[in-house]
Amino acid sequence: MSGKPIVLKLGKNAFAEEAWKDLGRIADVITIPETTTREQFLQELKDPQSKLSRVQVITRTARSVNNTGRFDEELALALPSSVVAVCHTGAGYDQIDVEPFRKRHIQVANVPDLVSNATADTHVFLLLGALRNFSIGNRRLIEGKWPESGPACASPFGYDPEGKTVGILGLGRIGRCILERLKPFGFENFIYHNRHQLPSEEEHGCEYVSFDEFLKRSDIVSVNVPLNSGTHHLIDAETIEKMKDGVVVVNTARGAVIDEQAMTDALRSGKIRSAGLDVFEYEPKISKELLSMPQVLSLPHMGTHCVETRNKMEELVAHNAKNVLLTGKVLTIVPELKNETWPNDVKPLI
Ligand SMILES: O=CC(=O)O
């Protein structure tokens, strides 16, 4: 048996080979078979013959939810007492219920900052594309409707940024990157809504408004809030009703922030004129009706799907795990745990 601390790596890496090799020098990095089910995983955590029963650090990708299920209370309680940290590969950690991990004094880390630029690029692409009806033209072009159908394949005219108000729902790191990218395009106004108004130096010239005013004034609703119990279906039939007729909705955060059925109904009626979507409520299951709508410019969750960003994300996860082994602490603990005192008592694992 190896005397090295055990790191369980859930999900595969595409990059960051060096960082993971480096981690492998000081840790026994183990994986689980791709066919593992949650039931098997929970069972094996309890098996004293299995290395899983002695694991100290867990790293995970979003996709590994297919093997383990969500990191919820049941799973938190099933982890052996040796576990000190869970390091997630992504900014959004809605697959992890932090509270039961807090109770067990297990640190949870995510990947903030590094994802902001790539996600903001994706957001701006979708926003401009939805505003200009590019999805309609693109679909008609691919269907072979040019030149017979007429100029621009008879696509409806799109709209310029001129005179439009962009409403940023969630002015955080990603929201600010989106704001800075959008400024040069000539939009008239930028407003935002967060639970609380930010200090002025963090507002970057964006005007804070109440949620009702946000809904009333936005020509474009840009969704950037994390998914949690407070933001689930924040955009639903009632809030959509309060929006401008012909509003454009863009979401690169999490699908379930929007009630997808209500959005689909509003797209069908024209209340929402067009949408740019990288995320879906039940992804990877996607509503056929939503996908079939030409006014929806959609991507299969590609916000951080690029070489440099993914490489940095996977590197940070390896560094988070390594830091736990060397110091006891993750580098990027999630905001809910930042003020906890117990992570200060942790000890190096080697
Ligand atoms: O969706 C991507 C992320 O959470 O980083």
Short mmCIF file of C-alpha atoms in Angstrom, two decimals, residues 72-334:
data_model
loop_
_atom_site.label_atom_id
_atom_site.label_comp_id
_atom_site.label_asym_id
_atom_site.label_seq_id
_atom_site.Cartn_x
_atom_site.Cartn_y
_atom_site.Cartn_z
CA ASP A 72 -25.68 16.66 -1.66
CA GLU A 73 -26.22 15.92 2.01
CA GLU A 74 -26.46 12.17 1.49
CA LEU A 75 -23.12 12.13 -0.27
CA ALA A 76 -21.48 14.54 2.18
CA LEU A 77 -22.53 12.26 5.05
CA ALA A 78 -21.27 9.17 3.22
CA LEU A 79 -17.73 10.51 2.78
CA PRO A 80 -15.10 9.03 5.07
CA SER A 81 -13.84 11.25 7.89
CA SER A 82 -10.47 11.45 6.10
CA VAL A 83 -11.86 13.86 3.45
CA VAL A 84 -10.79 17.46 3.99
CA ALA A 85 -11.55 19.11 0.65
CA VAL A 86 -13.63 18.89 -2.52
CA CYS A 87 -12.17 20.81 -5.48
CA HIS A 88 -14.62 21.50 -8.30
CA THR A 89 -13.54 22.22 -11.89
CA GLY A 90 -15.72 25.22 -12.69
CA ALA A 91 -16.95 28.55 -11.43
CA GLY A 92 -20.53 27.37 -10.92
CA TYR A 93 -20.79 24.76 -8.16
CA ASP A 94 -24.57 24.31 -8.08
CA GLN A 95 -23.97 20.53 -8.15
CA ILE A 96 -22.58 20.87 -4.62
CA ASP A 97 -24.79 21.70 -1.62
CA VAL A 98 -22.17 23.50 0.44
CA GLU A 99 -24.00 23.45 3.79
CA PRO A 100 -23.58 19.73 4.63
CA PHE A 101 -19.89 20.00 3.70
CA ARG A 102 -19.52 23.04 5.96
CA LYS A 103 -21.09 21.05 8.78
CA ARG A 104 -18.53 18.30 8.27
CA HIS A 105 -15.66 20.81 8.02
CA ILE A 106 -14.88 19.78 4.45
CA GLN A 107 -13.57 22.67 2.37
CA VAL A 108 -15.18 23.26 -1.02
CA ALA A 109 -13.21 25.04 -3.76
CA ASN A 110 -14.30 26.27 -7.18
CA VAL A 111 -12.54 27.97 -10.09
CA PRO A 112 -13.45 31.65 -9.98
CA ASP A 113 -11.92 34.42 -12.17
CA LEU A 114 -10.26 32.17 -14.74
CA VAL A 115 -13.58 31.48 -16.48
CA SER A 116 -14.70 35.10 -16.69
CA ASN A 117 -13.18 36.17 -20.01
CA ALA A 118 -14.21 33.09 -21.97
CA THR A 119 -17.73 33.17 -20.54
CA ALA A 120 -18.05 36.89 -21.27
CA ASP A 121 -16.86 36.34 -24.87
CA THR A 122 -19.55 33.70 -25.30
CA HIS A 123 -22.15 35.99 -23.76
CA VAL A 124 -21.32 38.89 -26.08
CA PHE A 125 -21.44 36.59 -29.11
CA LEU A 126 -24.90 35.35 -28.12
CA LEU A 127 -26.15 38.81 -27.19
CA LEU A 128 -25.17 40.45 -30.46
CA GLY A 129 -26.27 37.41 -32.46
CA ALA A 130 -29.69 37.34 -30.80
CA LEU A 131 -30.13 41.11 -31.18
CA ARG A 132 -29.34 40.89 -34.90
CA ASN A 133 -31.38 37.71 -35.61
CA PHE A 134 -28.24 35.97 -36.86
CA SER A 135 -29.59 32.57 -35.84
CA ILE A 136 -32.51 32.94 -38.24
CA GLY A 137 -30.23 33.89 -41.14
CA ASN A 138 -27.79 31.13 -40.29
CA ARG A 139 -30.49 28.46 -40.23
CA ARG A 140 -32.05 29.67 -43.49
CA LEU A 141 -28.64 29.78 -45.19
CA ILE A 142 -27.86 26.20 -44.13
CA GLU A 143 -31.31 25.09 -45.29
CA GLY A 144 -30.32 26.29 -48.81
CA LYS A 145 -32.75 29.19 -48.94
CA TRP A 146 -30.26 31.58 -50.54
CA PRO A 147 -30.56 33.24 -53.02
CA GLU A 148 -34.12 32.13 -53.86
CA SER A 149 -35.70 33.53 -50.71
CA GLY A 150 -34.25 37.00 -51.25
CA PRO A 151 -31.77 39.29 -49.47
CA ALA A 152 -30.49 37.91 -46.15
CA CYS A 153 -32.65 34.82 -46.83
CA ALA A 154 -35.66 37.00 -45.99
CA SER A 155 -34.57 37.05 -42.34
CA PRO A 156 -36.33 39.66 -40.23
CA PHE A 157 -34.25 42.81 -39.70
CA GLY A 158 -32.18 42.78 -36.54
CA TYR A 159 -31.50 45.72 -34.22
CA ASP A 160 -28.47 47.90 -33.45
CA PRO A 161 -27.14 48.46 -29.92
CA GLU A 162 -27.98 52.15 -30.43
CA GLY A 163 -30.57 53.37 -27.94
CA LYS A 164 -30.80 50.02 -26.11
CA THR A 165 -30.57 49.40 -22.39
CA VAL A 166 -28.65 46.34 -21.32
CA GLY A 167 -29.77 44.94 -17.98
CA ILE A 168 -27.11 42.88 -16.24
CA LEU A 169 -28.66 40.51 -13.75
CA GLY A 170 -25.71 39.69 -11.51
CA LEU A 171 -22.88 42.22 -11.77
CA GLY A 172 -20.08 40.01 -10.47
CA ARG A 173 -16.81 39.03 -12.09
CA ILE A 174 -18.41 37.70 -15.27
CA GLY A 175 -21.03 40.46 -15.38
CA ARG A 176 -18.28 43.10 -15.22
CA CYS A 177 -16.30 41.41 -18.03
CA ILE A 178 -19.48 41.44 -20.14
CA LEU A 179 -20.10 45.10 -19.33
CA GLU A 180 -16.57 46.13 -20.34
CA ARG A 181 -16.82 44.16 -23.59
CA LEU A 182 -20.20 45.68 -24.47
CA LYS A 183 -19.29 49.32 -23.80
CA PRO A 184 -17.61 49.97 -27.18
CA PHE A 185 -20.65 48.74 -29.14
CA GLY A 186 -22.64 51.88 -28.43
CA PHE A 187 -25.48 50.72 -26.18
CA GLU A 188 -27.34 53.63 -24.62
CA ASN A 189 -27.48 52.47 -21.00
CA PHE A 190 -26.25 49.79 -18.65
CA ILE A 191 -28.27 48.93 -15.55
CA TYR A 192 -27.81 46.07 -13.10
CA HIS A 193 -29.56 44.28 -10.32
CA ASN A 194 -27.83 42.35 -7.53
CA ARG A 195 -29.24 41.49 -4.11
CA HIS A 196 -27.34 44.50 -2.80
CA GLN A 197 -25.92 47.57 -4.48
CA LEU A 198 -22.15 47.38 -5.01
CA PRO A 199 -19.65 50.01 -3.86
CA SER A 200 -19.36 52.55 -6.69
CA GLU A 201 -15.81 51.47 -7.66
CA GLU A 202 -17.21 48.00 -8.45
CA GLU A 203 -20.14 49.30 -10.49
CA HIS A 204 -17.99 50.40 -13.44
CA GLY A 205 -20.52 53.09 -14.34
CA CYS A 206 -23.47 50.67 -14.37
CA GLU A 207 -26.64 51.99 -12.68
CA TYR A 208 -28.14 49.98 -9.80
CA VAL A 209 -31.91 49.48 -10.02
CA SER A 210 -34.56 47.46 -8.16
CA PHE A 211 -35.58 44.14 -9.71
CA ASP A 212 -38.90 45.55 -10.90
CA GLU A 213 -37.23 48.51 -12.53
CA PHE A 214 -34.66 46.20 -14.06
CA LEU A 215 -37.40 44.14 -15.68
CA LYS A 216 -39.25 47.24 -16.86
CA ARG A 217 -36.27 49.06 -18.40
CA SER A 218 -34.10 46.33 -19.95
CA ASP A 219 -34.18 45.89 -23.74
CA ILE A 220 -31.73 43.06 -23.22
CA VAL A 221 -31.71 40.87 -20.11
CA SER A 222 -28.23 39.47 -19.52
CA VAL A 223 -28.32 36.64 -16.95
CA ASN A 224 -25.17 36.14 -14.87
CA VAL A 225 -26.25 34.98 -11.42
CA PRO A 226 -25.13 31.65 -9.94
CA LEU A 227 -27.83 29.01 -9.51
CA ASN A 228 -28.94 28.48 -5.92
CA SER A 229 -32.20 28.26 -4.02
CA GLY A 230 -32.57 32.05 -4.19
CA THR A 231 -32.07 32.31 -7.96
CA HIS A 232 -33.88 29.17 -9.16
CA HIS A 233 -36.57 30.38 -11.64
CA LEU A 234 -35.75 34.00 -10.83
CA ILE A 235 -37.01 34.58 -14.36
CA ASP A 236 -40.45 32.98 -14.60
CA ALA A 237 -43.81 33.73 -16.25
CA GLU A 238 -44.54 36.52 -13.77
CA THR A 239 -41.20 38.29 -14.18
CA ILE A 240 -41.24 37.83 -17.95
CA GLU A 241 -44.65 39.50 -18.01
CA LYS A 242 -43.05 42.59 -16.41
CA MET A 243 -40.37 42.80 -19.13
CA LYS A 244 -40.61 44.96 -22.24
CA ASP A 245 -42.40 43.45 -25.23
CA GLY A 246 -39.77 42.15 -27.63
CA VAL A 247 -37.05 41.82 -24.97
CA VAL A 248 -33.89 39.84 -25.79
CA VAL A 249 -32.76 37.30 -23.16
CA VAL A 250 -29.20 36.00 -22.92
CA ASN A 251 -28.07 33.32 -20.47
CA THR A 252 -24.58 31.91 -20.02
CA ALA A 253 -24.99 31.29 -16.27
CA ARG A 254 -27.23 28.31 -15.48
CA GLY A 255 -30.37 27.20 -17.28
CA ALA A 256 -32.55 26.80 -14.20
CA VAL A 257 -32.25 30.49 -13.30
CA ILE A 258 -34.94 30.78 -15.99
CA ASP A 259 -38.16 28.76 -16.00
CA GLU A 260 -37.52 27.23 -19.42
CA GLN A 261 -41.15 26.47 -20.14
CA ALA A 262 -42.14 30.07 -19.36
CA MET A 263 -39.33 31.35 -21.60
CA THR A 264 -40.41 29.00 -24.41
CA ASP A 265 -44.01 30.24 -24.12
CA ALA A 266 -42.80 33.86 -24.21
CA LEU A 267 -40.63 33.19 -27.26
CA ARG A 268 -43.61 31.58 -28.98
CA SER A 269 -45.81 34.57 -28.26
CA GLY A 270 -43.11 37.09 -29.23
CA LYS A 271 -42.99 38.65 -25.74
CA ILE A 272 -39.33 37.59 -25.81
CA ARG A 273 -38.21 38.40 -29.35
CA SER A 274 -35.03 36.37 -29.34
CA ALA A 275 -32.69 34.57 -26.99
CA GLY A 276 -29.02 33.66 -26.81
CA LEU A 277 -28.56 30.55 -24.70
CA ASP A 278 -25.48 28.57 -23.69
CA VAL A 279 -27.22 26.83 -20.80
CA PHE A 280 -30.51 24.97 -20.37
CA GLU A 281 -32.64 23.97 -17.43
CA TYR A 282 -32.33 20.22 -17.95
CA GLU A 283 -29.13 20.02 -20.00
CA PRO A 284 -27.96 17.91 -21.67
CA LYS A 285 -31.67 17.20 -22.25
CA ILE A 286 -32.94 20.08 -24.34
CA SER A 287 -36.53 20.96 -25.12
CA LYS A 288 -37.17 20.19 -28.80
CA GLU A 289 -39.49 23.14 -29.14
CA LEU A 290 -36.91 25.58 -27.79
CA LEU A 291 -34.21 24.23 -30.09
CA SER A 292 -36.48 24.36 -33.12
CA MET A 293 -37.16 28.07 -32.66
CA PRO A 294 -35.09 30.03 -35.19
CA GLN A 295 -35.09 33.07 -32.92
CA VAL A 296 -33.02 31.11 -30.40
CA LEU A 297 -29.26 31.25 -30.92
CA SER A 298 -28.04 28.30 -28.90
CA LEU A 299 -24.81 26.60 -27.88
CA PRO A 300 -24.25 23.35 -25.96
CA HIS A 301 -22.71 24.90 -22.81
CA MET A 302 -19.50 26.08 -24.47
CA GLY A 303 -18.78 29.11 -22.29
CA THR A 304 -15.38 27.85 -21.13
CA HIS A 305 -14.87 25.31 -23.88
CA CYS A 306 -11.55 26.65 -25.13
CA VAL A 307 -7.98 25.43 -24.86
CA GLU A 308 -6.39 28.16 -22.77
CA THR A 309 -9.24 28.56 -20.31
CA ARG A 310 -9.82 24.87 -19.77
CA ASN A 311 -6.10 24.31 -19.34
CA LYS A 312 -5.94 26.99 -16.64
CA MET A 313 -9.04 25.61 -14.91
CA GLU A 314 -7.68 22.08 -14.77
CA GLU A 315 -4.32 23.37 -13.58
CA LEU A 316 -5.96 25.30 -10.76
CA VAL A 317 -7.83 22.20 -9.60
CA ALA A 318 -4.54 20.26 -9.42
CA HIS A 319 -2.96 23.22 -7.57
CA ASN A 320 -5.91 23.35 -5.17
CA ALA A 321 -5.43 19.65 -4.37
CA LYS A 322 -1.66 20.07 -4.03
CA ASN A 323 -2.10 23.02 -1.69
CA VAL A 324 -4.34 20.96 0.55
CA LEU A 325 -1.65 18.30 0.79
CA LEU A 326 1.11 20.82 1.50
CA THR A 327 -0.74 23.28 3.76
CA GLY A 328 -4.12 21.73 4.55
CA LYS A 329 -5.96 24.52 2.72
CA VAL A 330 -7.50 24.94 -0.73
CA LEU A 331 -6.49 28.06 -2.64
CA THR A 332 -9.95 29.14 -3.80
CA ILE A 333 -12.53 28.33 -1.16
CA VAL A 334 -16.14 29.13 -2.17
#
